[in-house]
Amino acid sequence: MPTELVAALSIVLVVIGVCGIVVPVLPGSLAILAGLLVWAIWGGSAFGWWVLGIGAVFVLAGMSAQYLITGRRLKAREIPSRSVVVGLVCGVIGLFVLPFLGLPIGFTVGLLASEYARVRNLRDAASTSWAALKSVGLGMLVELSLALAAATTLLVGVTTHFFG
């Protein structure tokens, strides 16, 4: 397989992965790892394995941080995971009803409805929903930042391979 095609495929997988961190319907961090692995195996140089190793550290750190940050904050506010899952399901449904904007709107409405069903008080439900939104948003931001670091690692590796 030509190295240019391998590079293009790797970059496409990484771009899909970065988008997948923000849009849960797409594969996220696993697609980034797949893109890095494709470059390592078929990229044509031993440097590709270094790219995979460094990029994988970023991706795994992002995945771990996302779960740890979100989980710890939700547990501190005693917000059950069920509420976040209901929000995610409503967000995915909203994505198909109202493209792009439906995801955050559906997630927020689903989260608020689930919390209202749990606490039976709109003020408390809004407070816990806001805390959950901040928690999920912060976790997503950390994972996205580290995914972009992994993408940068791939771009440096590809650029070095072709022009270095």
XYZ file of C-alpha atoms in Angstrom:
164
model
C 0.000 0.000 0.000
C 1.477 3.403 -0.934
C 2.685 5.450 2.015
C 0.662 8.476 0.892
C -2.542 6.436 1.035
C -1.626 5.103 4.483
C -0.981 8.648 5.696
C -4.321 9.841 4.313
C -6.195 6.921 5.890
C -4.471 7.513 9.236
C -5.317 11.205 9.192
C -8.953 10.527 8.243
C -9.301 8.049 11.117
C -7.801 10.542 13.559
C -10.081 13.358 12.338
C -13.114 11.076 12.719
C -11.896 10.208 16.209
C -11.471 13.838 17.239
C -14.970 14.612 15.943
C -16.253 11.524 17.754
C -15.177 12.927 21.097
C -17.572 15.836 20.615
C -20.294 13.895 18.751
C -20.897 10.618 20.631
C -22.437 8.907 17.579
C -18.992 8.674 15.947
C -16.170 6.537 17.313
C -13.835 8.714 19.371
C -10.591 7.750 21.012
C -10.617 4.240 19.553
C -10.648 5.668 16.014
C -7.645 7.816 16.928
C -5.812 4.750 18.214
C -6.730 2.912 15.001
C -5.326 5.758 12.893
C -2.099 5.776 14.886
C -1.832 1.988 14.578
C -2.375 2.100 10.806
C 0.467 4.607 10.507
C 2.722 2.510 12.761
C 2.151 -0.725 10.837
C 2.072 0.503 7.232
C 3.748 3.911 7.469
C 7.055 2.603 6.227
C 9.357 3.584 9.081
C 10.201 2.638 12.640
C 9.362 6.218 13.626
C 5.673 5.272 13.216
C 5.898 3.096 16.315
C 7.154 6.072 18.309
C 4.199 8.067 16.999
C 1.866 5.273 18.107
C 3.449 5.083 21.560
C 3.345 8.813 22.237
C -0.101 9.259 20.700
C -1.491 6.276 22.615
C -0.296 7.801 25.893
C -2.228 10.985 25.055
C -5.357 9.073 24.012
C -5.363 6.771 27.031
C -4.734 9.695 29.380
C -7.661 11.536 27.786
C -9.989 8.566 28.090
C -8.997 8.023 31.717
C -9.256 11.689 32.636
C -12.676 11.964 31.031
C -14.054 9.110 33.099
C -12.274 10.103 36.310
C -13.217 13.788 36.163
C -16.822 13.153 35.207
C -17.298 10.238 37.595
C -15.765 11.985 40.594
C -17.812 15.146 40.118
C -21.054 13.244 39.556
C -20.421 11.119 42.628
C -19.686 14.224 44.731
C -23.088 15.686 43.786
C -24.780 12.259 44.121
C -25.955 12.342 40.515
C -26.601 8.810 39.225
C -25.064 7.644 35.963
C -28.577 6.850 34.774
C -29.293 10.571 34.376
C -26.261 11.048 32.136
C -27.186 7.962 30.092
C -30.734 9.291 29.620
C -29.216 12.610 28.538
C -26.927 10.865 26.031
C -29.802 8.852 24.562
C -31.926 12.002 24.235
C -28.935 13.803 22.709
C -28.488 11.126 20.045
C -32.209 11.220 19.274
C -32.037 15.018 19.142
C -29.130 14.803 16.706
C -31.401 13.095 14.185
C -34.386 15.359 14.878
C -32.441 18.625 14.713
C -29.029 18.091 13.085
C -26.028 19.344 15.083
C -28.011 21.484 17.568
C -30.162 18.537 18.601
C -27.275 16.870 20.399
C -26.657 19.491 23.106
C -30.342 20.401 23.330
C -31.433 16.767 23.595
C -28.721 15.972 26.137
C -29.655 18.942 28.308
C -33.402 18.295 28.156
C -32.961 14.557 28.772
C -30.647 15.190 31.708
C -33.008 17.741 33.243
C -36.037 15.467 32.762
C -34.239 12.515 34.321
C -33.096 14.587 37.289
C -36.583 16.052 37.723
C -38.043 12.539 37.764
C -35.492 11.620 40.437
C -35.694 14.626 42.799
C -39.225 15.935 42.045
C -38.122 19.558 42.406
C -37.318 21.712 39.382
C -34.816 23.939 41.211
C -32.842 20.956 42.560
C -33.079 19.190 39.201
C -31.730 22.282 37.427
C -28.893 22.580 39.944
C -27.800 18.952 39.623
C -28.245 19.047 35.846
C -26.025 22.121 35.623
C -23.386 20.381 37.746
C -23.591 17.305 35.506
C -23.316 19.442 32.355
C -20.218 21.183 33.704
C -18.718 17.857 34.714
C -19.342 16.188 31.356
C -18.175 19.310 29.520
C -14.927 19.506 31.479
C -14.233 15.812 30.946
C -14.947 16.175 27.239
C -12.681 19.226 27.014
C -9.788 17.381 28.666
C -10.272 14.338 26.415
C -10.510 16.580 23.346
C -7.325 18.427 24.292
C -5.395 15.198 24.683
C -6.897 13.807 21.458
C -5.676 16.919 19.647
C -2.239 16.303 21.155
C -2.343 12.764 19.715
C -3.442 14.169 16.341
C -0.567 16.635 16.446
C 1.790 13.745 17.179
C 0.552 11.960 14.052
C 0.870 15.108 11.938
C 4.434 15.652 13.143
C 5.224 12.010 12.378
C 3.715 12.147 8.889
C 5.366 15.482 8.111
C 8.727 14.222 9.353
C 8.362 11.065 7.262
C 7.669 12.916 4.023
C 9.675 16.116 4.460
C 12.238 15.311 7.164
